[in-house]
Coordinates of C-alpha atoms (C1' of nucleotides) in Angstrom, one line a residue:
Chain M
M1 CA 31.8 53.9 -31.6
A2 CA 32.7 51.7 -28.8
D3 CA 34.2 53.5 -25.9
Q4 CA 37.5 51.7 -25.3
A5 CA 38.4 53.7 -22.3
F6 CA 35.2 52.7 -20.7
F7 CA 35.8 49.0 -21.3
D8 CA 39.3 49.3 -20.0
A9 CA 38.1 50.9 -16.9
M10 CA 35.5 48.2 -16.4
E11 CA 38.1 45.5 -16.9
A12 CA 40.4 47.2 -14.4
R13 CA 37.8 46.9 -11.6
I14 CA 37.6 43.1 -11.8
P15 CA 39.2 41.4 -8.8
K16 CA 41.7 38.7 -9.9
G17 CA 43.1 35.7 -8.2
Q18 CA 40.1 34.8 -6.1
V19 CA 37.1 32.5 -6.4
R20 CA 34.0 34.6 -6.8
T21 CA 30.5 33.2 -7.0
R22 CA 27.2 34.9 -7.2
F23 CA 23.6 34.2 -6.3
A24 CA 21.5 36.0 -8.8
P25 CA 17.8 35.6 -8.1
S26 CA 15.1 37.5 -9.8
P27 CA 13.0 39.1 -7.1
T28 CA 9.7 37.2 -7.0
G29 CA 8.8 37.7 -3.3
Y30 CA 9.7 34.3 -1.8
M31 CA 12.4 31.7 -1.7
H32 CA 11.8 28.4 -3.5
V33 CA 13.5 25.4 -1.9
G34 CA 15.4 25.0 -5.2
N35 CA 16.6 28.6 -5.1
L36 CA 17.6 28.2 -1.5
R37 CA 19.7 25.1 -2.4
T38 CA 21.3 27.0 -5.3
A39 CA 22.1 29.8 -3.0
L40 CA 23.6 27.4 -0.5
Y41 CA 25.7 25.5 -3.0
T42 CA 26.9 28.8 -4.5
W43 CA 27.8 30.1 -1.0
L44 CA 29.5 26.9 -0.1
I45 CA 31.7 26.9 -3.2
A46 CA 32.9 30.4 -2.4
R47 CA 33.4 29.7 1.3
S48 CA 35.1 26.3 0.8
K49 CA 37.6 27.9 -1.5
G50 CA 38.2 31.0 0.6
G51 CA 36.4 33.0 -2.1
V52 CA 33.8 35.8 -2.3
F53 CA 30.1 35.4 -2.4
I54 CA 28.1 38.1 -4.2
L55 CA 24.4 38.9 -4.4
R56 CA 23.1 40.3 -7.6
I57 CA 19.5 41.1 -8.3
E58 CA 18.2 40.2 -11.7
D59 CA 15.3 42.5 -12.3
T60 CA 15.4 43.1 -16.0
D61 CA 11.8 41.8 -16.5
Q62 CA 9.8 44.9 -15.8
G63 CA 6.6 43.0 -16.1
R64 CA 7.3 40.8 -13.1
L65 CA 8.6 43.2 -10.5
V66 CA 7.3 42.5 -7.1
E67 CA 7.2 45.1 -4.4
G68 CA 9.6 44.4 -1.5
A69 CA 10.8 41.2 -3.1
A70 CA 14.5 42.1 -2.7
D71 CA 13.9 42.4 1.1
V72 CA 12.8 38.8 1.2
I73 CA 16.1 37.8 -0.4
Y74 CA 18.2 39.8 2.1
K75 CA 16.2 38.5 5.0
T76 CA 16.4 34.9 3.9
L77 CA 20.1 35.0 3.2
A78 CA 20.7 36.6 6.6
Q79 CA 18.5 34.0 8.4
C80 CA 20.3 31.2 6.7
H81 CA 23.7 32.7 7.5
L82 CA 24.6 32.8 3.8
T83 CA 26.3 36.1 4.2
H84 CA 27.3 37.9 1.1
D85 CA 30.4 40.0 0.7
E86 CA 29.2 42.1 -2.1
G87 CA 25.7 43.1 -3.1
P88 CA 23.2 45.9 -3.5
D89 CA 22.9 46.5 0.3
V90 CA 26.6 46.1 1.1
G91 CA 28.3 47.5 -2.0
G92 CA 31.5 46.2 -3.5
P93 CA 34.1 47.0 -6.2
V94 CA 32.1 45.9 -9.2
G95 CA 28.7 47.4 -8.6
P96 CA 26.0 48.3 -9.0
Y97 CA 24.5 44.9 -8.1
I98 CA 21.1 45.5 -9.5
Q99 CA 20.7 44.9 -13.2
T100 CA 18.3 47.7 -13.9
E101 CA 20.9 50.1 -12.4
R102 CA 23.4 48.7 -14.9
R103 CA 21.2 49.4 -17.9
D104 CA 23.5 51.7 -19.8
L105 CA 26.4 49.3 -19.6
Y106 CA 24.7 46.5 -21.5
G107 CA 24.1 48.8 -24.4
K108 CA 27.7 49.6 -24.7
Y109 CA 28.7 45.9 -24.7
A110 CA 26.0 45.2 -27.2
Q111 CA 27.4 48.0 -29.4
L112 CA 30.8 46.3 -29.1
L113 CA 29.4 43.1 -30.3
L114 CA 27.7 44.9 -33.2
E115 CA 31.0 46.3 -34.2
K116 CA 32.7 42.9 -34.0
G117 CA 30.0 41.4 -36.2
A118 CA 28.9 39.0 -33.5
A119 CA 25.4 40.7 -33.2
Y120 CA 23.0 42.6 -35.4
R121 CA 20.0 44.8 -35.1
C122 CA 16.7 43.2 -35.9
F123 CA 13.8 45.3 -36.9
C124 CA 11.3 42.5 -37.1
S125 CA 8.4 42.8 -34.8
K126 CA 7.9 40.0 -32.4
E127 CA 5.3 38.4 -34.7
D128 CA 7.4 38.8 -37.8
A129 CA 10.4 37.2 -36.2
E130 CA 8.4 34.1 -35.2
N131 CA 9.0 31.2 -37.4
V132 CA 6.7 28.9 -35.7
D133 CA 7.0 25.3 -36.6
V134 CA 4.2 23.2 -35.3
S135 CA 5.1 19.6 -35.0
D136 CA 3.0 17.4 -32.9
G137 CA 1.3 20.4 -31.5
V138 CA 4.5 21.7 -30.1
Q139 CA 5.5 25.3 -31.0
V140 CA 9.1 25.7 -32.1
H141 CA 10.6 29.1 -32.5
Q142 CA 13.7 29.9 -34.3
Y143 CA 14.5 33.2 -35.9
D144 CA 15.5 32.9 -39.5
G145 CA 18.2 35.6 -39.3
R146 CA 16.9 37.7 -42.1
C147 CA 17.9 41.0 -40.4
S148 CA 21.5 39.8 -40.2
R149 CA 21.6 40.2 -44.0
L150 CA 20.5 43.8 -44.0
T151 CA 22.9 46.2 -45.8
P152 CA 24.4 49.1 -44.0
A153 CA 22.3 51.4 -46.1
E154 CA 19.1 49.5 -45.1
I155 CA 20.0 49.6 -41.5
A156 CA 20.7 53.4 -41.6
E157 CA 17.4 53.9 -43.3
K158 CA 15.4 52.0 -40.7
L159 CA 17.3 53.7 -37.9
A160 CA 16.6 57.1 -39.4
A161 CA 12.9 56.2 -39.7
G162 CA 13.0 55.5 -35.9
L163 CA 12.0 51.9 -36.2
P164 CA 12.2 50.0 -33.0
F165 CA 14.7 47.2 -32.9
V166 CA 16.3 44.5 -30.8
I167 CA 19.8 43.3 -30.9
R168 CA 20.4 39.7 -31.6
Q169 CA 23.3 37.4 -31.2
K170 CA 24.7 36.2 -34.5
I171 CA 25.3 32.5 -34.2
P172 CA 27.5 30.6 -36.7
R173 CA 25.3 28.6 -39.1
T174 CA 27.7 25.6 -39.2
G175 CA 30.0 23.7 -36.9
T176 CA 29.5 22.7 -33.3
T177 CA 30.0 24.3 -29.9
T178 CA 31.3 22.4 -26.9
F179 CA 31.2 23.6 -23.3
H180 CA 32.3 22.1 -20.1
D181 CA 30.2 21.8 -17.0
A182 CA 31.6 20.8 -13.7
I183 CA 28.8 18.4 -13.0
F184 CA 27.8 17.2 -16.5
G185 CA 31.1 17.2 -18.2
D186 CA 31.6 18.1 -21.9
I187 CA 28.5 18.8 -23.9
T188 CA 28.6 19.4 -27.6
V189 CA 25.8 20.8 -29.8
E190 CA 25.3 21.7 -33.4
N191 CA 25.4 25.5 -33.9
S192 CA 22.5 25.2 -36.4
S193 CA 20.3 24.2 -33.5
L194 CA 21.0 27.5 -31.7
D195 CA 18.7 30.5 -32.1
D196 CA 19.9 34.0 -32.8
Q197 CA 18.7 35.0 -29.4
V198 CA 17.7 38.5 -28.4
L199 CA 20.4 40.2 -26.4
I200 CA 18.8 43.7 -26.0
K201 CA 15.1 44.0 -25.9
S202 CA 13.2 46.8 -27.7
D203 CA 12.8 48.5 -24.3
G204 CA 16.6 48.8 -24.2
L205 CA 17.0 46.4 -21.3
P206 CA 19.1 43.3 -21.8
T207 CA 17.7 39.8 -21.7
Y208 CA 18.9 37.5 -19.0
N209 CA 20.9 35.7 -21.6
F210 CA 23.0 38.8 -22.3
A211 CA 23.0 40.4 -18.9
N212 CA 24.3 37.3 -17.1
V213 CA 27.2 36.9 -19.4
V214 CA 28.2 40.6 -19.2
D215 CA 27.7 40.8 -15.4
D216 CA 29.4 37.5 -14.6
H217 CA 32.4 38.7 -16.5
L218 CA 32.5 42.2 -15.2
M219 CA 32.0 40.9 -11.6
G220 CA 34.8 38.5 -12.0
I221 CA 32.6 35.5 -11.4
T222 CA 34.7 32.3 -11.5
H223 CA 31.9 29.7 -10.9
V224 CA 28.6 30.2 -12.4
V225 CA 26.1 28.2 -10.4
R226 CA 22.5 27.9 -11.7
G227 CA 19.7 25.5 -12.4
S228 CA 20.0 22.9 -15.2
E229 CA 17.4 24.7 -17.2
Y230 CA 20.2 26.9 -18.4
L231 CA 22.2 23.9 -19.7
S232 CA 20.8 24.3 -23.2
S233 CA 21.6 28.0 -23.3
A234 CA 25.2 27.5 -22.2
P235 CA 26.6 27.0 -25.7
K236 CA 25.2 30.4 -26.7
Y237 CA 26.9 31.9 -23.6
N238 CA 30.1 30.3 -24.6
L239 CA 29.8 31.9 -28.0
L240 CA 29.2 35.2 -26.4
Y241 CA 32.3 34.9 -24.1
E242 CA 34.3 34.0 -27.2
S243 CA 33.1 36.9 -29.2
F244 CA 34.1 39.3 -26.4
G245 CA 37.4 37.4 -25.9
W246 CA 36.5 36.7 -22.3
E247 CA 37.6 33.8 -20.2
I248 CA 34.8 31.3 -19.7
P249 CA 33.9 30.6 -16.1
T250 CA 33.3 27.2 -14.6
Y251 CA 29.7 26.2 -15.1
V252 CA 27.9 24.4 -12.3
H253 CA 24.4 23.4 -13.4
C254 CA 22.3 21.9 -10.7
S255 CA 19.4 19.6 -11.4
P256 CA 16.1 20.7 -10.0
V257 CA 14.4 19.8 -6.8
M258 CA 11.3 17.9 -7.6
R259 CA 7.9 17.5 -5.9
D260 CA 7.5 14.1 -7.5
A261 CA 9.0 12.2 -10.3
Q262 CA 7.7 14.5 -13.0
N263 CA 7.2 18.0 -11.5
K264 CA 9.5 20.5 -10.1
M265 CA 8.7 21.9 -6.7
S266 CA 6.6 25.0 -7.3
K267 CA 4.6 27.5 -5.4
R268 CA 1.9 27.0 -8.0
H269 CA 1.4 23.4 -7.0
G270 CA 1.3 24.4 -3.4
D271 CA 4.7 23.2 -2.5
P272 CA 6.3 25.0 0.4
S273 CA 8.8 27.8 0.0
Y274 CA 11.4 28.4 2.6
E275 CA 9.1 30.8 4.4
D276 CA 6.3 28.2 4.4
L277 CA 8.6 25.7 5.9
L278 CA 9.5 28.0 8.8
A279 CA 5.8 28.7 9.3
Q280 CA 5.2 24.9 9.4
G281 CA 7.5 24.7 12.4
Y282 CA 10.8 23.7 10.8
L283 CA 14.1 25.2 11.9
T284 CA 16.3 27.0 9.5
D285 CA 19.3 24.9 10.3
A286 CA 17.4 21.7 9.7
V287 CA 16.1 22.9 6.4
L288 CA 19.6 23.9 5.3
N289 CA 21.1 20.6 6.3
Y290 CA 18.4 18.7 4.6
V291 CA 18.5 20.8 1.4
A292 CA 22.3 20.5 1.3
L293 CA 21.9 16.7 1.0
L294 CA 19.2 16.9 -1.6
G295 CA 21.5 16.6 -4.6
W296 CA 24.8 16.5 -2.9
S297 CA 26.5 13.9 -0.8
P298 CA 29.7 13.9 1.1
R299 CA 32.4 11.5 0.0
G300 CA 35.4 9.8 1.6
E301 CA 35.5 9.1 5.3
I302 CA 32.5 11.3 6.0
A303 CA 30.4 9.6 3.4
E304 CA 28.0 8.4 6.1
Q305 CA 27.6 11.7 7.9
E306 CA 24.3 13.3 7.5
I307 CA 24.2 16.0 10.2
F308 CA 26.3 19.0 9.1
S309 CA 26.6 22.4 10.6
L310 CA 27.2 25.2 8.1
D311 CA 30.9 25.2 9.1
E312 CA 31.1 21.5 8.6
L313 CA 29.5 21.8 5.2
V314 CA 32.1 24.4 4.2
K315 CA 34.8 21.9 5.0
A316 CA 33.1 18.9 3.4
F317 CA 31.6 20.5 0.3
D318 CA 32.9 19.7 -3.1
I319 CA 31.4 20.2 -6.5
G320 CA 32.1 16.6 -7.5
G321 CA 29.6 15.4 -4.9
I322 CA 26.7 17.1 -6.6
S323 CA 24.4 14.7 -8.3
K324 CA 23.3 14.9 -11.9
S325 CA 19.8 13.6 -11.5
P326 CA 16.9 15.5 -10.0
A327 CA 16.0 14.8 -6.4
I328 CA 12.5 14.5 -5.0
F329 CA 11.9 16.6 -1.9
D330 CA 10.8 14.3 0.9
I331 CA 9.1 16.1 3.7
A332 CA 9.3 13.0 6.0
K333 CA 13.0 13.1 5.9
L334 CA 13.0 16.8 6.6
E335 CA 10.9 16.1 9.6
H336 CA 13.4 13.6 10.8
F337 CA 16.2 16.2 10.5
N338 CA 14.1 18.8 12.2
A339 CA 13.5 16.4 15.1
L340 CA 17.2 15.8 15.5
Y341 CA 17.9 19.6 15.4
L342 CA 15.1 20.2 18.0
R343 CA 16.7 17.7 20.3
A344 CA 20.1 19.1 19.8
L345 CA 19.0 22.5 21.1
S346 CA 19.8 23.4 24.7
P347 CA 16.8 23.3 26.9
E348 CA 16.8 27.1 27.0
E349 CA 17.0 27.4 23.3
F350 CA 14.2 24.9 22.8
C351 CA 12.0 26.6 25.4
A352 CA 12.5 29.9 23.6
V353 CA 11.4 28.6 20.2
A354 CA 8.7 26.4 21.6
T355 CA 7.0 29.0 23.9
P356 CA 4.8 30.6 21.4
Y357 CA 3.5 27.2 20.3
I358 CA 3.0 26.1 23.9
R359 CA 1.1 29.3 24.7
Q360 CA -1.2 28.6 21.8
A361 CA -2.6 25.7 23.8
V362 CA -1.8 26.5 27.4
E363 CA -3.1 29.8 28.6
N364 CA -3.2 29.1 32.3
P365 CA -0.3 31.1 33.7
A366 CA 0.0 28.7 36.6
Y367 CA 1.6 26.1 34.4
D368 CA 5.4 26.3 34.0
V369 CA 6.2 26.8 30.3
A370 CA 9.8 25.7 30.7
E371 CA 8.7 22.5 32.4
I372 CA 6.3 21.8 29.6
A373 CA 9.0 22.6 27.0
A374 CA 11.3 20.1 28.7
L375 CA 8.8 17.3 28.2
L376 CA 8.2 18.3 24.6
Q377 CA 11.8 18.5 23.4
A378 CA 12.2 14.8 22.7
R379 CA 8.7 14.4 21.6
C380 CA 8.0 16.6 18.6
E381 CA 9.3 16.6 15.1
K382 CA 8.3 20.1 14.3
L383 CA 7.1 23.1 16.4
T384 CA 3.7 23.0 15.0
D385 CA 3.2 19.6 16.5
I386 CA 3.2 21.2 19.9
P387 CA -0.3 22.7 20.5
E388 CA -2.2 19.6 19.8
K389 CA -0.3 17.7 22.4
L390 CA -1.1 20.1 25.2
G391 CA -4.9 20.5 25.1
F392 CA -5.5 18.7 28.3
F393 CA -3.7 21.2 30.5
D394 CA -6.2 24.0 30.4
A395 CA -9.2 21.7 30.6
L396 CA -9.6 18.1 31.4
P397 CA -11.1 16.4 28.4
A398 CA -14.2 14.4 28.7
Y399 CA -12.7 10.9 28.4
D400 CA -13.8 7.3 28.2
V401 CA -13.4 5.0 31.2
A402 CA -12.1 2.5 28.8
Y403 CA -8.8 4.5 28.8
Y404 CA -8.1 2.9 32.2
V405 CA -7.8 -0.5 30.6
N406 CA -4.3 -1.4 29.5
K407 CA -3.1 -4.9 29.2
K408 CA 0.6 -4.1 29.3
S409 CA 0.3 -2.0 32.4
K410 CA -2.0 -4.7 33.9
T411 CA -4.8 -2.3 34.7
D412 CA -8.5 -2.4 34.2
E413 CA -11.3 -0.3 35.6
A414 CA -11.4 -2.0 39.0
I415 CA -7.7 -2.0 39.5
S416 CA -7.5 1.6 38.4
L417 CA -10.1 2.6 41.0
A418 CA -8.1 0.9 43.7
M419 CA -5.0 2.6 42.5
L420 CA -6.6 6.0 42.5
N421 CA -8.1 5.4 45.9
A422 CA -4.6 4.7 47.2
A423 CA -2.9 7.5 45.4
V424 CA -5.2 10.3 46.4
P425 CA -4.6 10.2 50.1
L426 CA -0.9 9.8 49.5
L427 CA -0.7 12.8 47.2
E428 CA -2.8 14.8 49.6
A429 CA -0.4 14.1 52.4
L430 CA 2.8 14.7 50.5
P431 CA 4.8 17.3 52.4
A432 CA 6.2 19.0 49.3
W433 CA 4.8 19.1 45.7
T434 CA 8.1 18.4 43.9
A435 CA 8.6 16.0 41.1
E436 CA 10.9 13.9 43.3
A437 CA 8.4 13.7 46.1
I438 CA 5.6 12.7 43.8
H439 CA 7.8 10.1 42.1
D440 CA 9.2 8.6 45.2
G441 CA 5.8 8.6 46.9
L442 CA 4.1 6.8 44.1
M443 CA 7.0 4.3 43.7
E444 CA 6.8 3.5 47.3
L445 CA 3.1 3.1 47.1
A446 CA 3.4 0.7 44.2
A447 CA 5.9 -1.3 46.1
K448 CA 3.7 -1.4 49.1
L449 CA 0.7 -2.5 47.1
E450 CA 2.9 -5.1 45.4
V451 CA 2.0 -4.0 41.9
K452 CA 4.1 -3.0 38.9
N453 CA 4.9 0.6 38.7
A454 CA 3.0 0.8 35.5
T455 CA -0.1 -0.5 37.2
L456 CA -0.2 2.5 39.4
M457 CA 1.2 5.1 37.0
W458 CA -1.2 4.3 34.2
P459 CA -4.5 5.2 36.0
V460 CA -2.8 8.3 37.6
R461 CA -1.7 9.6 34.3
I462 CA -5.1 8.9 32.6
A463 CA -7.0 10.6 35.4
A464 CA -4.6 13.6 35.4
A465 CA -4.6 14.1 31.7
G466 CA -7.8 12.5 30.4
C467 CA -6.1 11.3 27.3
L468 CA -4.2 8.2 26.2
V469 CA -1.2 9.8 24.8
T470 CA 0.6 12.5 26.7
P471 CA 3.9 14.3 26.6
G472 CA 5.5 12.9 29.7
G473 CA 4.5 10.5 32.4
A474 CA 2.2 10.7 35.4
V475 CA 4.8 12.4 37.6
E476 CA 5.6 15.2 35.3
I477 CA 2.0 15.9 34.4
C478 CA 0.9 15.9 38.0
H479 CA 3.7 18.2 39.0
I480 CA 2.9 20.7 36.3
L481 CA -0.8 20.6 37.1
G482 CA -0.1 21.4 40.8
R483 CA -1.5 19.6 43.8
D484 CA -5.0 21.0 43.8
E485 CA -5.7 20.5 40.1
T486 CA -4.2 17.0 40.2
L487 CA -6.3 15.9 43.2
R488 CA -9.4 17.5 41.6
R489 CA -8.8 15.4 38.5
L490 CA -8.0 12.2 40.3
K491 CA -11.2 12.5 42.2
I492 CA -13.1 12.9 39.0
G493 CA -11.5 9.7 37.9
Q494 CA -12.6 8.0 41.1
T495 CA -16.1 9.1 40.5
L496 CA -16.1 7.9 36.9
L497 CA -14.7 4.6 37.9
S498 CA -17.1 4.1 40.8
K499 CA -20.2 4.1 38.5
Chain A
rG1 C1' 8.9 16.8 -32.7
rG2 C1' 14.5 18.4 -32.8
rC3 C1' 18.5 19.0 -29.5
rC4 C1' 20.6 18.2 -24.6
rC5 C1' 20.5 15.5 -19.9
rG6 C1' 19.3 11.7 -16.6
rU7 C1' 17.8 6.4 -14.8
rU8 C1' 20.9 1.9 -7.8
rG9 C1' 15.1 -0.2 -2.7
rG10 C1' 8.8 4.0 -1.9
rU11 C1' 12.5 8.6 -1.0
rC12 C1' 17.7 10.7 -0.4
rA13 C1' 21.9 8.2 -1.8
rA14 C1' 27.4 5.4 -1.5
rG15 C1' 29.8 2.4 -4.7
rA16 C1' 33.1 0.0 -8.1
rG17 C1' 34.7 -4.1 -14.1
rG18 C1' 35.0 -9.4 -9.7
rU19 C1' 31.3 -6.5 -3.0
rU20 C1' 27.1 -10.7 1.1
rA21 C1' 25.5 -3.7 -3.6
rA22 C1' 26.8 0.8 2.1
rG23 C1' 24.1 4.3 5.1
rA24 C1' 19.8 7.5 6.2
rC25 C1' 14.3 8.4 6.0
rA26 C1' 9.7 5.8 5.7
rC27 C1' 7.5 0.9 6.8
rG28 C1' 7.3 -4.0 9.9
rG29 C1' 9.1 -6.7 14.3
rC30 C1' 11.6 -7.0 19.1
rC31 C1' 13.8 -4.8 23.6
rC32 C1' 13.7 -0.8 27.1
rU33 C1' 9.9 1.9 29.5
rU34 C1' 5.3 5.2 33.7
rU35 C1' 1.6 6.0 28.0
rC36 C1' 3.4 8.1 23.5
rA37 C1' 8.0 9.3 22.1
rC38 C1' 13.3 9.0 22.6
rG39 C1' 17.1 5.2 22.6
rG40 C1' 18.9 0.1 21.3
rC41 C1' 18.4 -4.2 18.1
rU42 C1' 16.4 -6.3 13.9
rG43 C1' 13.5 -7.3 9.2
rU44 C1' 11.3 -6.4 4.1
rA45 C1' 13.0 -3.8 -0.1
rA46 C1' 17.2 -1.7 -5.5
rC47 C1' 21.3 -1.6 -10.0
rG48 C1' 14.8 0.4 -16.3
rU49 C1' 15.5 -2.9 -20.8
rG50 C1' 17.9 -5.4 -25.1
rG51 C1' 22.4 -6.0 -27.4
rG52 C1' 27.6 -5.8 -27.4
rU53 C1' 33.1 -5.5 -25.2
rU54 C1' 35.3 -8.8 -21.4
rC55 C1' 37.3 -14.7 -18.2
rA56 C1' 33.8 -11.3 -15.6
rA57 C1' 29.3 -5.9 -16.2
rU58 C1' 24.8 -2.8 -12.2
rU59 C1' 29.7 -0.4 -13.4
rC60 C1' 32.4 0.6 -20.3
rC61 C1' 29.9 1.1 -25.5
rC62 C1' 25.4 1.2 -28.7
rG63 C1' 20.1 0.9 -29.3
rC64 C1' 15.3 1.1 -26.8
rA65 C1' 12.0 2.5 -22.9
rC66 C1' 10.8 5.9 -19.4
rG67 C1' 11.6 10.7 -17.0
rG68 C1' 13.4 15.7 -17.1
rG69 C1' 15.2 20.2 -19.5
rU70 C1' 15.0 23.4 -23.7
rC71 C1' 13.2 25.4 -28.3
rA72 C1' 10.4 33.7 -25.6
rC73 C1' 11.9 40.9 -26.6
rC74 C1' 10.9 35.2 -18.8
rA75 C1' 14.6 34.5 -15.9

RNA sequence: GGCCCGUUGGUCAAGAGGUUAAGACACGGCCCUUUCACGGCUGUAACGUGGGUUCAAUUCCCGCACGGGUCACCA
C-alpha cells in the first residue's frame, strides 16, 4: 500500500512562494553549447525573479555513466558564475539531488499511480512490447497496452512467478490533452497519439520521463526549462501531473542551437563544447554573452544593446524574448564578441590571460611581456591568435627585400636604404632607449629629411621585424627589441638593401 | 509516414495590419594612420509560396513547400 505519511512528509518539504528553477543535465563529461545556454536561461529566470536555482544530476541511465562527469558540470557552472543555491555539492531542503540516490522514492510514487489506476505493470519483454510499424522505412513504436487489461489474478500470478516487469503510464485512449508553453503557447494533441510510456524500467530505475515529473514536483520547481525535443512528451507529463493531482509548472521549451540549417551542434560532428571554446582562446564572459543572444533578444529601450554583463542580463532577461526558431551558431560573431571583451579588459587583466600565449612564441626573457601584451590587446580576436603574431621577436625571419616597397608610405628599396642609413646613427646616438626618445628622434629625423613619417617608419619597421604585418609600429617594436638587437637588425636591412 | 513546431538579408535578430522593414556580425568602399588592427563614415543584401480576410498584409486565417523535433526499459 502507498505510504501516505511518506508522501505527506515529502510534500511538507517543498518550499512555497518562490520561483525555483533547475538545471538537470545528465553527466556526459562536457558541456554542449546548447546545454550551456539552457543552464544560462534557467539561471537567469531564477535570478531575474529573485528565485532559487537548483542543480540536479540526471544519471538514471546506467549504461551511459561517465567517470568524473559531474565535476565538469560543477566546474563549468562555477566558471560561468551560474551559481546554484541547491545541489548535490551544496545540499538543500529537497535532496538528494542525484537521481540514483532517489531511487526508492520513484518506486513509491509509481506504486501510488498503480493504485490510482493511472499506471500498470507490463510483463512484456522489450521485444514483445514492440509494435513496430514500418512506413517509408521509418520505425514507429507504440505499445498496444495489452498488459493494462490483465486481471488482478493474472497479475498476481506473474508476480508470484517472479517475472520481470516495467511500469507503464496508462494514457486515455480518447480525447485530447492541451498544455501551455511559455514560448510556444498552447499545444493540443490527440491522446491516441500518445504512447503508454515506461515509467519504471525493469532494473527498478525510473525513466527520465517519470523521474523529471516526480523530481520537479518534489523540488518545487516552478519553471521547467529544457530543450524543445521534450515538447512532444509534454502532454504525457501533463497527464502525469494530473494523475498525481499536482500543480503543473510553467514549461519553457527552448529551440536548439544549430551548427547549420539542418543539424544541431554536436560533439560528434566536431562542434566545439564550452571547454573547446575556452581552449580555442575565447573568454567565458564573451561566450556567455554571445550564447545569451543566440535565441534570446532584449526588448524595449535596450533592444539594441548587445553587450551584457551577467548582472545586466539578470535585469534585462524575460522569457518573452526567447525565440521559437532554432539559431545557427556563428563562430565569427563569437569572435567579434570575444574581441570586444578582450579590449574591455584592463591592461593587467589582459596581460595575465595573454602571457601564456605570448610565452608560446616569445621565449627570450629580455623582452617585456607586458609591453608586448599592450600591443596585442586591440589586435587579437582570440587568445590563440597571439603566438603567430610574435614569431619575429625571438628570431628575425628571412624576408624579401620587396617588403621595403610600399606605395602608400612612398618607399622603395633605394629610399629605404637611405632611411636606414639615416636612422642607424640616430638610434645609436640616442641618449636613452625609451619609446618616447625613439619616437621623437625618428619624427625629428623625418622632418629633417623632409619625408612623410611613414616613409621613414616603414623601412625601420620592416628591418626590425622582417615581416609585413606586425602588432604595433616601428617605435614599439624597436623599444621591445632593445637597442642592440634593433641596430643589429637594421644593419642587416642595410646590407640586404645594398646588394 | 503520423503528430507537433518553425520560416524577416549569408548569420543573429527588432518590428508592427499602413514603417524609407531597425541594429549587430560577415562582406565591399572611403577616411584616419607608422604596417596590420582599432576607431569613424558608408554601401550591397531580407519578410519561403499560393489563396483568402481587409481600403490596406511581411504582420491575421487556410493550403503548399522547405526545415526541425518526436514516435526507446536515452535523456
